[in-house]
Amino acid sequence: MVAAVTPNETLLRAGTGAGPGGAGSEYLDLAFADRYSFIAFAENLPNFVGGIFVSAAGTPAITLPTAINPSVSGSPVSVTNLAASANLLVYTINADWGTPVVVNATISKTYLGNATEYTLPDLTALSGFGDTLPQSGDAVSVTVSAVESSLTLEEMANQDDVDLFLLPDGTNVTFAEKYLNYVLP
């Protein structure tokens, strides 16, 4: 997908791509646009990758990230094989096993440091969080996402869904997700 951004930050959809193996249509070059947001993604389950590249001129150079390869296990949920690349902003972890409580964590590159593993906290001692640990026989679904960008974490945190299309010229944001499942013995 391509969105044109005008100097007063009005968004116009300028073109779209095509399905798997199809050729995309060219985007409209709108004289009043001061930049374009190019959005591309690919899915080959259990992996999903995507990116946003903002360009004022020229042909966009969108490079989708490499798929991530975390492993998950245990109770509390432990995620291994994490890596802090140069442009990593955060990892997000979403764990669900059919209870009313879903456990989410966002881990910054600074927090992760050189670690390659993160274990979700045990919240069962907190009032109302008795279901925050999977039990024997539970089917656990975990989504692990990595977000990388040329922007800082603070700059990205100040964006909402629409603002992602209004990012400054030259911005590159990529994300990679992996969907994982296991049954707790």
Coordinates of C-alpha atoms in Angstrom, one line a residue:
M1 CA 0.0 0.0 0.0
V2 CA 1.1 3.5 -0.7
A3 CA -0.2 6.6 1.1
A4 CA 0.6 10.2 -0.1
V5 CA 1.2 12.8 2.6
T6 CA 0.5 16.4 1.9
P7 CA 2.4 19.3 3.5
N8 CA -0.5 19.8 5.9
E9 CA -0.4 16.1 6.7
T10 CA -3.5 15.0 4.9
L11 CA -3.3 11.3 3.9
L12 CA -4.4 10.0 0.5
R13 CA -4.3 6.4 -0.6
A14 CA -2.2 6.5 -3.7
G15 CA -1.9 2.9 -4.8
T16 CA -2.0 -0.7 -3.7
G17 CA -0.1 -3.8 -4.4
A18 CA -1.3 -7.3 -5.3
G19 CA -1.7 -10.7 -3.7
P20 CA 0.9 -13.5 -3.6
G21 CA 2.9 -13.7 -6.8
G22 CA 1.0 -10.8 -8.4
A23 CA 2.4 -7.6 -9.8
G24 CA 1.6 -4.5 -7.9
S25 CA 0.1 -1.5 -9.5
E26 CA 2.1 1.7 -9.7
Y27 CA 1.2 4.4 -7.2
L28 CA 0.0 7.8 -8.5
D29 CA 2.6 10.5 -8.3
L30 CA 0.6 13.4 -6.8
A31 CA 2.2 16.8 -7.4
F32 CA 0.9 18.1 -4.1
A33 CA 2.3 15.3 -1.9
D34 CA 5.5 16.1 -0.1
R35 CA 6.2 12.4 0.8
Y36 CA 4.9 8.9 0.4
S37 CA 4.5 6.1 3.0
F38 CA 5.2 2.7 1.5
I39 CA 3.8 -0.2 3.4
A40 CA 4.8 -3.8 2.5
F41 CA 4.3 -7.1 4.3
A42 CA 4.6 -10.8 3.8
E43 CA 3.2 -13.8 5.6
N44 CA 4.3 -17.4 5.6
L45 CA 2.7 -18.8 8.8
P46 CA 3.9 -19.0 11.5
N47 CA 5.9 -15.9 10.4
F48 CA 4.8 -12.4 9.5
V49 CA 7.1 -9.6 8.5
G50 CA 6.4 -6.0 7.3
G51 CA 7.7 -2.6 7.0
I52 CA 7.0 1.1 6.5
F53 CA 9.3 3.3 4.5
V54 CA 8.8 7.1 4.1
S55 CA 10.3 8.8 1.1
A56 CA 10.0 12.3 -0.4
A57 CA 11.5 11.4 -3.8
G58 CA 12.8 8.5 -5.8
T59 CA 12.0 4.9 -5.9
P60 CA 11.4 3.4 -2.5
A61 CA 13.8 0.8 -1.2
I62 CA 11.8 -1.4 1.2
T63 CA 13.7 -4.2 2.7
L64 CA 11.6 -6.5 4.8
P65 CA 13.3 -7.9 7.9
T66 CA 14.4 -11.5 8.4
A67 CA 11.9 -13.6 10.2
I68 CA 12.5 -14.0 13.9
N69 CA 12.9 -17.5 15.4
P70 CA 12.0 -17.5 19.1
S71 CA 11.2 -20.6 21.1
V72 CA 8.6 -20.7 23.9
S73 CA 7.9 -23.1 26.8
G74 CA 7.0 -23.4 30.4
S75 CA 4.9 -21.9 33.1
P76 CA 5.4 -19.0 33.4
V77 CA 5.9 -18.6 29.7
S78 CA 9.6 -18.3 28.8
V79 CA 10.8 -17.0 25.4
T80 CA 14.3 -17.8 24.2
N81 CA 16.4 -17.0 21.1
L82 CA 15.8 -13.2 21.3
A83 CA 18.5 -10.9 19.9
A84 CA 19.1 -7.2 20.3
S85 CA 20.0 -6.0 16.8
A86 CA 21.3 -2.5 16.1
N87 CA 17.9 -1.0 15.4
L88 CA 15.7 -3.1 17.7
L89 CA 13.2 -0.9 19.7
V90 CA 11.2 -3.6 21.5
Y91 CA 10.0 -7.1 21.6
T92 CA 6.4 -7.7 22.5
I93 CA 5.1 -11.0 23.9
N94 CA 1.4 -11.9 24.0
A95 CA 0.5 -15.2 25.8
D96 CA -3.0 -16.7 26.0
W97 CA -4.2 -20.1 27.1
G98 CA -7.9 -19.7 27.2
T99 CA -8.4 -18.0 30.5
P100 CA -10.0 -14.5 30.9
V101 CA -6.5 -13.1 31.6
V102 CA -4.1 -12.6 28.7
V103 CA -0.5 -11.7 29.6
N104 CA 1.4 -9.2 27.5
A105 CA 4.9 -7.8 27.9
T106 CA 6.9 -5.2 26.0
I107 CA 10.7 -5.4 26.4
S108 CA 12.9 -2.6 25.3
K109 CA 16.3 -3.2 23.8
T110 CA 17.8 -1.4 26.8
Y111 CA 16.0 -3.8 29.2
L112 CA 16.9 -6.9 27.2
G113 CA 20.6 -5.9 27.1
N114 CA 22.7 -8.9 26.1
A115 CA 20.1 -11.4 27.3
T116 CA 18.5 -13.8 24.8
E117 CA 15.7 -15.0 27.1
Y118 CA 12.8 -13.4 28.8
T119 CA 10.3 -15.0 31.2
L120 CA 6.9 -13.5 31.8
P121 CA 6.4 -12.5 35.4
D122 CA 4.4 -14.7 37.8
L123 CA 1.5 -12.4 38.8
T124 CA -0.5 -15.0 40.7
A125 CA 0.2 -13.3 44.1
L126 CA -1.7 -10.2 42.9
S127 CA -5.4 -9.9 43.5
G128 CA -7.4 -10.9 40.4
F129 CA -4.5 -12.5 38.6
G130 CA -4.9 -16.1 39.7
D131 CA -5.1 -17.3 36.1
T132 CA -1.8 -15.8 34.9
L133 CA 0.1 -19.1 34.8
P134 CA -0.8 -21.8 32.4
Q135 CA -1.5 -25.2 34.1
S136 CA -0.7 -28.7 33.0
G137 CA -2.6 -29.6 29.8
D138 CA -3.2 -26.0 28.8
A139 CA -2.7 -25.2 25.1
V140 CA -0.6 -22.0 25.1
S141 CA -0.6 -19.5 22.2
V142 CA 2.2 -17.0 22.1
T143 CA 2.9 -14.2 19.6
V144 CA 6.4 -12.7 19.7
S145 CA 7.1 -9.5 17.8
A146 CA 10.2 -7.5 17.1
V147 CA 10.0 -3.9 16.1
E148 CA 13.0 -2.1 14.6
S149 CA 13.3 1.4 13.4
S150 CA 15.5 4.3 12.4
L151 CA 13.6 6.3 15.0
T152 CA 14.2 6.1 18.7
L153 CA 11.8 4.4 21.1
E154 CA 10.6 7.8 22.4
E155 CA 9.9 9.0 18.8
M156 CA 7.9 5.8 18.1
A157 CA 6.0 5.9 21.4
N158 CA 4.6 9.3 20.4
Q159 CA 2.9 7.9 17.3
D160 CA -0.6 6.6 17.0
D161 CA -2.0 4.4 14.2
V162 CA -2.5 7.3 11.8
D163 CA 0.8 9.0 12.7
L164 CA 2.6 5.9 11.4
F165 CA 1.7 7.1 7.9
L166 CA 2.9 10.7 8.7
L167 CA 6.4 9.8 9.8
P168 CA 9.3 12.0 8.6
D169 CA 11.1 11.5 5.2
G170 CA 13.7 8.7 5.4
T171 CA 12.0 6.8 8.3
N172 CA 12.2 3.0 8.1
V173 CA 10.1 0.9 10.5
T174 CA 10.1 -2.9 10.3
F175 CA 8.4 -5.6 12.3
A176 CA 8.6 -9.4 12.5
E177 CA 6.2 -11.7 14.3
K178 CA 6.1 -15.4 15.0
Y179 CA 3.1 -17.3 16.2
L180 CA 3.9 -20.2 18.4
N181 CA 1.9 -22.9 20.3
Y182 CA 2.7 -25.6 22.8
V183 CA 0.9 -27.7 25.3
L184 CA 2.1 -27.6 28.9
P185 CA 3.0 -31.1 30.1

